[in-house]
Coordinates of C-alpha atoms in Angstrom, one line a residue:
Chain E
M244 CA 110.6 97.8 80.7
I245 CA 107.6 98.8 78.5
S246 CA 104.0 97.8 79.4
L247 CA 100.5 98.8 78.5
T248 CA 98.1 98.1 81.2
E249 CA 94.1 98.2 81.2
Q250 CA 94.4 98.0 85.2
G251 CA 94.8 101.1 87.3
F252 CA 98.5 101.3 88.6
D253 CA 100.4 103.3 91.6
P254 CA 103.5 104.8 90.3
G255 CA 105.1 104.9 94.0
P256 CA 106.1 100.8 93.7
L257 CA 107.1 101.3 90.1
L258 CA 109.2 104.0 91.0
S259 CA 110.6 102.1 94.2
G260 CA 111.5 98.9 92.0
F261 CA 113.2 101.4 89.2
C262 CA 115.6 102.9 91.8
C263 CA 116.4 99.8 93.7
G264 CA 119.8 98.0 93.6
R265 CA 121.4 101.1 91.3
A266 CA 124.8 101.8 93.0
E267 CA 126.2 103.7 89.7
T268 CA 123.1 105.4 88.7
G269 CA 123.1 109.1 90.4
A270 CA 120.0 110.2 88.8
V271 CA 116.5 108.9 88.4
A272 CA 113.9 111.3 86.9
S273 CA 110.1 110.4 86.5
F274 CA 106.9 111.7 85.2
T275 CA 103.4 110.5 86.1
G276 CA 100.5 111.9 84.0
L277 CA 97.2 111.8 85.8
A278 CA 93.6 112.0 84.6
R279 CA 92.3 115.6 85.2
G280 CA 88.9 116.3 86.1
E281 CA 89.0 119.8 84.7
G282 CA 86.9 121.8 87.3
G283 CA 84.8 119.0 89.0
A284 CA 83.1 118.2 85.7
T285 CA 83.0 114.3 86.0
K286 CA 85.1 113.0 83.1
V287 CA 86.2 109.7 82.1
L288 CA 89.2 109.4 79.7
E289 CA 89.1 106.5 77.4
L290 CA 92.3 105.3 75.8
E291 CA 92.6 103.0 72.8
A292 CA 95.8 101.5 71.8
Y293 CA 96.6 99.3 68.7
P294 CA 97.7 96.0 70.2
G295 CA 101.3 95.2 69.1
F296 CA 101.8 98.2 67.0
T297 CA 101.7 100.5 70.1
E298 CA 104.4 98.6 72.1
A299 CA 106.3 98.5 69.0
Q300 CA 106.1 102.2 68.2
I301 CA 106.8 103.0 71.7
G302 CA 109.9 100.6 71.7
A303 CA 111.2 102.6 68.8
I304 CA 110.7 105.9 70.9
A305 CA 112.7 104.3 73.8
E306 CA 115.3 103.2 71.5
A307 CA 115.8 106.8 70.1
A308 CA 116.0 108.0 73.4
K309 CA 118.5 105.5 74.6
A310 CA 120.6 106.6 71.3
R311 CA 120.1 110.2 72.2
F312 CA 120.8 110.4 75.8
E313 CA 123.4 108.6 78.3
L314 CA 120.8 106.5 79.9
H315 CA 121.3 103.2 82.3
D316 CA 117.5 102.3 82.0
L317 CA 114.3 103.4 81.4
M318 CA 110.7 102.3 82.0
I319 CA 107.4 103.3 80.6
V320 CA 103.9 102.2 81.8
H321 CA 100.9 103.1 79.8
R322 CA 97.3 102.8 80.9
I323 CA 94.7 102.2 78.3
G324 CA 90.9 101.6 78.6
K325 CA 88.6 104.0 80.8
I326 CA 90.4 106.3 83.4
A327 CA 88.6 108.3 86.3
P328 CA 89.9 111.6 87.1
G329 CA 93.1 111.4 89.5
E330 CA 94.2 108.1 88.1
P331 CA 97.7 107.7 86.7
I332 CA 97.8 107.6 82.8
V333 CA 101.4 107.0 82.2
F334 CA 104.7 106.5 84.1
V335 CA 108.2 107.3 82.6
A336 CA 111.2 106.8 84.5
T337 CA 114.7 107.4 83.3
A338 CA 118.1 106.3 85.1
A339 CA 121.3 108.2 84.1
A340 CA 124.9 109.0 86.2
H341 CA 123.9 112.5 86.0
R342 CA 120.5 114.6 86.3
R343 CA 120.6 116.5 83.2
A344 CA 120.5 113.1 81.0
A345 CA 117.7 111.8 83.1
F346 CA 115.6 114.9 83.0
E347 CA 116.3 115.4 79.4
A348 CA 115.5 111.6 78.4
C349 CA 112.3 111.6 80.6
D350 CA 111.0 114.8 78.9
Y351 CA 111.7 113.7 75.5
L352 CA 109.9 110.6 76.0
M353 CA 106.9 112.7 77.4
D354 CA 107.1 114.7 74.4
Y355 CA 107.0 111.7 72.1
L356 CA 104.4 109.5 73.7
K357 CA 102.0 113.0 73.6
S358 CA 102.3 113.2 70.1
R359 CA 103.8 110.2 68.2
A360 CA 102.7 107.3 70.3
P361 CA 99.9 105.3 68.8
F362 CA 96.8 106.2 71.4
W363 CA 93.8 107.8 70.9
K364 CA 92.2 109.3 73.8
K365 CA 88.4 110.0 74.2
E366 CA 86.9 112.2 76.9
H367 CA 83.4 111.4 78.1
G368 CA 82.0 114.6 79.9
P369 CA 78.6 115.8 80.9
D370 CA 78.2 117.0 77.4
G371 CA 79.0 114.0 75.4
A372 CA 82.3 112.5 74.5
R373 CA 85.0 114.3 72.5
W374 CA 88.3 112.9 70.9
I375 CA 91.4 114.9 72.0
E376 CA 94.1 115.6 69.7
P377 CA 97.9 117.0 70.7
R378 CA 97.7 120.8 71.8
D379 CA 99.8 123.5 70.0
E380 CA 102.0 123.1 73.1
D381 CA 102.5 119.4 72.4
H382 CA 103.6 120.3 68.6
A383 CA 106.1 123.0 70.1
D384 CA 107.3 120.7 72.9
I385 CA 108.3 117.8 70.3
A386 CA 109.8 120.4 67.8
R387 CA 112.4 121.0 70.6
W388 CA 114.1 117.7 69.7
A389 CA 114.2 118.2 66.0
Chain Z
M10 CA 90.5 89.1 52.8
A11 CA 92.2 92.2 53.8
R12 CA 91.6 93.4 57.2
V13 CA 91.0 97.0 57.9
L14 CA 91.2 98.6 61.5
L15 CA 89.9 102.2 62.5
F16 CA 90.9 104.1 65.2
G17 CA 89.9 107.1 67.2
R18 CA 87.4 109.3 65.8
L19 CA 87.5 107.3 62.4
S20 CA 85.8 104.4 64.1
D21 CA 83.0 106.8 65.6
I22 CA 82.4 108.1 61.9
A23 CA 82.4 104.7 60.4
G24 CA 80.4 103.1 63.1
W25 CA 82.7 100.0 63.2
R26 CA 86.2 99.2 64.3
E27 CA 87.2 96.4 62.1
K28 CA 86.1 94.7 58.8
T29 CA 87.3 92.5 56.3
L30 CA 87.0 93.2 52.6
D31 CA 86.3 90.1 50.6
P32 CA 87.6 90.1 47.7
S33 CA 90.7 92.0 48.7
P34 CA 91.7 94.9 47.2
T35 CA 94.9 94.9 45.3
R36 CA 96.3 98.1 46.3
L37 CA 95.8 100.7 49.1
S38 CA 94.4 103.0 46.6
D39 CA 91.8 100.6 45.7
L40 CA 90.9 100.1 49.3
R41 CA 90.5 103.7 50.1
A42 CA 88.3 103.9 47.1
Q43 CA 86.1 101.1 48.0
L44 CA 85.8 102.5 51.7
A45 CA 84.9 105.8 50.1
A46 CA 82.3 104.5 47.9
E47 CA 80.5 102.8 50.7
D48 CA 80.4 105.7 53.1
A49 CA 81.6 109.3 51.7
A50 CA 82.0 110.8 55.1
L51 CA 84.6 108.1 56.1
G52 CA 86.3 108.2 52.8
E53 CA 86.8 112.1 53.4
A54 CA 88.1 111.2 56.9
L55 CA 90.2 108.7 55.8
A56 CA 92.1 111.2 53.4
A57 CA 92.1 113.8 55.9
P58 CA 95.5 115.5 56.8
G59 CA 97.3 114.0 59.8
V60 CA 95.5 110.6 59.3
Q61 CA 98.5 108.0 58.6
V62 CA 98.3 104.2 57.5
A63 CA 100.0 101.2 58.9
L64 CA 99.8 98.3 56.6
D65 CA 100.8 95.1 58.5
Q66 CA 101.8 97.3 61.5
V67 CA 104.4 99.4 59.5
L68 CA 103.6 102.9 58.6
V69 CA 103.4 103.7 55.0
R70 CA 103.0 106.7 52.9
G71 CA 101.3 107.0 49.5
D72 CA 100.1 103.8 47.7
A73 CA 101.0 100.6 48.6
T74 CA 100.4 96.8 47.1
L75 CA 97.9 94.8 49.5
S76 CA 98.0 91.1 49.8
T77 CA 94.9 88.8 50.7
R78 CA 96.2 88.8 54.3
S79 CA 97.1 92.5 54.6
E80 CA 96.1 94.4 57.9
V81 CA 95.4 98.0 57.0
A82 CA 95.0 100.4 60.0
F83 CA 94.2 103.9 59.5
L84 CA 95.4 106.3 62.5
P85 CA 93.9 109.5 63.0
P86 CA 96.5 112.1 65.1
M87 CA 98.0 110.1 68.2
S88 CA 97.7 111.4 71.7
G89 CA 99.0 109.6 74.5
G90 CA 100.3 110.4 78.2
Chain C
M82 CA 106.3 119.6 102.4
I83 CA 110.3 119.8 102.9
S84 CA 111.9 117.6 105.4
L85 CA 115.5 116.7 106.1
T86 CA 115.9 113.1 107.6
E87 CA 118.8 111.2 108.9
Q88 CA 116.9 107.9 108.2
G89 CA 117.0 106.1 104.8
F90 CA 113.9 106.8 102.9
D91 CA 112.2 105.1 99.6
P92 CA 110.8 107.6 96.9
G93 CA 108.3 105.2 96.0
P94 CA 105.6 105.5 98.8
L95 CA 106.7 109.5 98.6
L96 CA 105.5 109.7 95.1
S97 CA 102.5 107.6 95.8
G98 CA 101.5 109.8 98.4
F99 CA 102.3 113.0 96.5
C100 CA 100.1 111.8 93.4
C101 CA 97.1 110.8 95.5
G102 CA 93.8 112.5 95.3
R103 CA 94.9 115.2 92.6
A104 CA 92.1 115.2 90.5
E105 CA 93.0 118.8 88.9
T106 CA 96.9 118.0 88.6
G107 CA 97.8 116.4 85.3
A108 CA 101.4 116.3 85.6
V109 CA 103.8 115.0 88.3
A110 CA 107.6 115.2 87.8
S111 CA 109.9 113.7 90.3
F112 CA 113.7 113.5 91.0
T113 CA 115.6 110.9 93.1
G114 CA 119.4 111.5 93.7
L115 CA 121.1 108.2 94.4
A116 CA 124.5 107.8 96.0
R117 CA 127.0 106.4 93.4
G118 CA 129.2 103.7 94.2
E119 CA 131.7 105.1 91.4
G120 CA 133.0 101.7 90.0
G121 CA 132.9 99.6 93.0
A122 CA 135.1 101.8 95.4
T123 CA 133.4 101.2 98.8
K124 CA 132.5 104.8 99.4
V125 CA 130.1 106.3 101.7
L126 CA 128.7 109.9 101.6
E127 CA 128.5 112.1 104.5
L128 CA 126.2 115.0 104.4
E129 CA 126.1 117.9 106.8
A130 CA 123.4 120.5 107.4
Y131 CA 122.9 123.7 109.4
P132 CA 119.8 122.7 111.2
G133 CA 117.2 125.6 111.2
F134 CA 118.9 127.5 108.4
T135 CA 119.0 124.6 105.9
E136 CA 115.3 124.0 106.1
A137 CA 114.8 127.8 105.7
Q138 CA 117.2 128.1 102.7
I139 CA 115.4 125.3 100.9
G140 CA 111.9 127.0 101.8
A141 CA 113.1 130.0 100.3
I142 CA 113.9 128.2 97.2
A143 CA 110.8 126.4 96.9
E144 CA 109.1 129.8 97.1
A145 CA 111.0 130.9 94.4
A146 CA 109.9 127.9 92.5
K147 CA 106.4 128.3 93.1
A148 CA 106.7 132.2 92.5
R149 CA 108.4 131.1 88.7
F150 CA 106.4 128.2 87.7
E151 CA 102.5 127.4 87.8
L152 CA 102.8 124.7 90.6
H153 CA 99.9 123.1 92.4
D154 CA 102.5 121.6 94.9
L155 CA 105.9 120.4 95.4
M156 CA 108.0 118.3 97.9
I157 CA 111.4 118.0 98.8
V158 CA 112.8 115.3 101.2
H159 CA 116.7 115.5 101.7
R160 CA 118.8 113.0 103.5
I161 CA 121.6 113.8 105.9
G162 CA 124.1 111.8 107.7
K163 CA 126.0 108.9 106.3
I164 CA 124.7 107.2 102.9
A165 CA 125.7 104.2 101.2
P166 CA 126.1 103.7 97.5
G167 CA 122.5 103.3 95.7
E168 CA 120.5 104.9 98.7
P169 CA 118.6 107.8 97.8
I170 CA 120.0 111.2 99.0
V171 CA 117.1 113.7 97.5
F172 CA 113.7 113.4 96.3
V173 CA 112.0 116.2 94.8
A174 CA 108.4 116.4 93.1
T175 CA 106.1 118.7 91.7
A176 CA 102.6 118.9 90.7
A177 CA 101.5 121.3 87.8
A178 CA 98.5 121.2 85.5
H179 CA 100.5 120.5 82.7
R180 CA 103.9 118.9 82.0
R181 CA 106.1 121.7 81.0
A182 CA 105.6 123.4 84.4
A183 CA 106.2 120.3 86.6
F184 CA 109.3 119.1 84.5
E185 CA 110.9 122.9 84.7
A186 CA 110.3 123.4 88.4
C187 CA 111.7 120.0 89.3
D188 CA 114.9 120.9 87.3
Y189 CA 115.1 124.3 88.8
L190 CA 114.8 123.0 92.5
M191 CA 117.5 120.5 91.9
D192 CA 119.9 122.6 90.3
Y193 CA 119.2 125.0 93.5
L194 CA 119.3 122.2 96.0
K195 CA 122.8 121.0 94.3
S196 CA 124.6 124.5 94.4
R197 CA 122.5 126.8 96.9
A198 CA 121.2 124.7 99.7
P199 CA 123.1 124.6 102.8
F200 CA 124.6 121.1 102.5
W201 CA 128.2 119.8 103.0
K202 CA 129.0 116.7 101.5
K203 CA 132.1 114.5 102.5
E204 CA 132.9 111.2 100.3
H205 CA 134.7 108.7 102.4
G206 CA 136.6 106.4 100.2
P207 CA 139.3 103.7 100.1
D208 CA 142.0 106.8 99.8
G209 CA 140.4 108.9 102.6
A210 CA 137.9 111.5 102.5
R211 CA 137.3 114.6 100.6
W212 CA 134.6 117.2 100.5
I213 CA 132.6 117.5 97.2
E214 CA 131.9 120.9 95.9
P215 CA 129.8 121.7 93.0
R216 CA 130.9 120.6 89.4
D217 CA 131.4 123.0 86.4
E218 CA 128.1 121.5 85.3
D219 CA 126.2 122.4 88.2
H220 CA 127.5 126.1 88.1
A221 CA 126.3 126.0 84.4
D222 CA 123.1 124.5 85.0
I223 CA 122.1 127.2 87.6
A224 CA 123.1 129.8 85.3
R225 CA 120.3 128.8 82.9
W226 CA 117.7 130.3 85.4
A227 CA 119.2 133.9 85.6
Chain T
M173 CA 129.5 134.9 124.2
A174 CA 129.3 135.0 120.5
R175 CA 128.5 131.3 119.1
V176 CA 130.7 130.3 116.0
L177 CA 129.9 127.4 113.7
L178 CA 132.1 126.1 111.1
F179 CA 130.7 123.7 108.5
G180 CA 132.2 121.2 105.8
R181 CA 135.8 121.5 105.1
L182 CA 136.3 124.4 107.5
S183 CA 135.5 122.5 110.5
D184 CA 138.1 120.0 109.2
I185 CA 140.7 122.5 109.1
A186 CA 140.1 124.2 112.5
G187 CA 139.7 120.7 114.3
W188 CA 136.3 122.0 115.8
R189 CA 132.9 122.7 115.0
E190 CA 131.5 125.1 117.3
K191 CA 133.0 127.4 119.8
T192 CA 132.1 130.3 122.0
L193 CA 133.9 133.7 122.3
D194 CA 133.8 135.3 125.3
P195 CA 133.9 138.2 125.7
S196 CA 132.2 138.5 122.5
P197 CA 133.8 140.4 119.6
T198 CA 131.9 143.6 118.7
R199 CA 132.1 143.0 115.2
L200 CA 132.1 140.4 112.4
S201 CA 135.6 141.8 111.3
D202 CA 136.9 141.5 114.9
L203 CA 135.8 138.1 115.3
R204 CA 137.6 136.9 112.0
A205 CA 140.7 138.7 113.1
Q206 CA 140.6 137.0 116.5
L207 CA 139.8 133.4 115.0
A208 CA 142.8 134.0 112.3
A209 CA 145.2 135.1 115.0
E210 CA 144.4 131.8 116.9
D211 CA 144.9 129.8 113.8
A212 CA 146.3 131.3 110.7
A213 CA 145.1 128.4 108.3
L214 CA 141.8 129.0 109.7
G215 CA 141.6 132.6 109.1
E216 CA 142.8 132.1 105.5
A217 CA 140.2 129.5 104.5
L218 CA 137.6 131.6 106.3
A219 CA 138.4 134.5 104.0
A220 CA 138.5 132.3 100.9
P221 CA 136.2 133.3 98.0
G222 CA 133.0 131.2 98.1
V223 CA 132.8 131.3 101.8
Q224 CA 129.7 132.6 103.1
V225 CA 128.7 134.0 106.8
A226 CA 125.4 133.5 108.1
L227 CA 124.5 135.8 111.2
D228 CA 121.9 134.6 113.4
Q229 CA 120.9 132.3 110.2
V230 CA 120.6 135.0 107.8
L231 CA 123.3 135.3 105.2
V232 CA 125.1 138.5 105.5
R233 CA 128.0 140.3 103.3
G234 CA 130.9 142.3 104.6
D235 CA 130.9 143.4 108.1
A236 CA 128.2 143.5 110.5
T237 CA 127.9 144.3 114.4
L238 CA 127.6 141.4 116.8
S239 CA 125.9 141.3 120.0
T240 CA 126.7 138.7 122.9
R241 CA 124.2 136.3 121.7
S242 CA 125.1 136.3 118.1
E243 CA 125.4 133.1 116.2
V244 CA 128.3 133.4 113.2
A245 CA 128.1 130.1 110.8
F246 CA 130.8 130.0 108.2
L247 CA 129.8 128.2 105.1
P248 CA 132.0 126.8 102.5
P249 CA 130.7 126.2 99.0
M250 CA 127.2 124.2 99.2
S251 CA 126.5 120.9 97.8
G252 CA 123.3 119.0 98.1
G253 CA 121.3 116.3 96.0

């Protein structure tokens, strides 16, 4: 399940639903990305997507993860629009028989979402707004899967 | 009437997010030249490394033929999560 | 927060609570271990702990993770007693500024819980009961952190 | 009266989980010998590689001195999660 939402979401019910009724899945890994306040400065993130294209590109990332890891299932929920510090931006969950595949697929999905999924992120702070691009670590992270 | 979509910092630079070009350029390179002629700063930003192009929601490299119904999106470096 | 419970638990509310009110945490990784049915055979897991000692040893594992990774927080909830297929056995969550530390710490904690935490696991199946010991993969996994 | 605790498969082999030894052995090696004398299969299982000993909830290696209040736990290979 892949979805974009302009509404705030709580990762807990998503994890509960994802874990429920899995008698053969031994391992569920998840990642929740939260908007950081960065030292108390009032900041608001604004995430832009390209409707249709963004979902399709995330779908392709999800298919690549399914082909690469032995997954039973995965879920990706991504927030768009304005996001306050502390609010969830992204939730990814992966289900597999054993924990290594679940962890690695979750890690892989996040690396690709960070620098290959069509989102553009603007940070509104006390000194104005700036566009955020992938960090050096993000490029290094994704290079691990080459 | 090709539609042009700008995302991220590109729309800040241009001051618009979406426009239609009538008549439609017949090639992507013509469309780039037309936008650069209207706004040199935008033309430079569109040609910068890391800016990708999606034609009808499919990523393309280099030049491409456009139709009158083409949707051309300019995508600066992406950052989700 | 480290706790052992004889009651079944839902990982969702644990994740919600763990994520809540974190304006400076960018990344929350979690792992939920579920009891596997293994192909429809009715199996019940029974987990034994050594009260006091088990919590203390998990506490030492948690301290080692905090010393090794730049964590804001962590949570470990471990079920004991009889567990039916599909029910959660363990929930681990880690909070950090960036995702690499959160993922690695969660992975590390699970590897140590799997083969260094004082639990003993018996599987009751149609052919009787057997004690489960760490798999070769578990030994290989924990060797990654040496 | 040293207390002895057995976990996992060790309690299945012995048929008990906890017992008190009175009088208390003064050393861990004496306690092992006493348990092995009562139940050879248990003695062998306790000496198997991978079986650790916690004395008063602290892991110990080799021999150790016991008091009359010592709690000695034999821990076969652990497996959580």
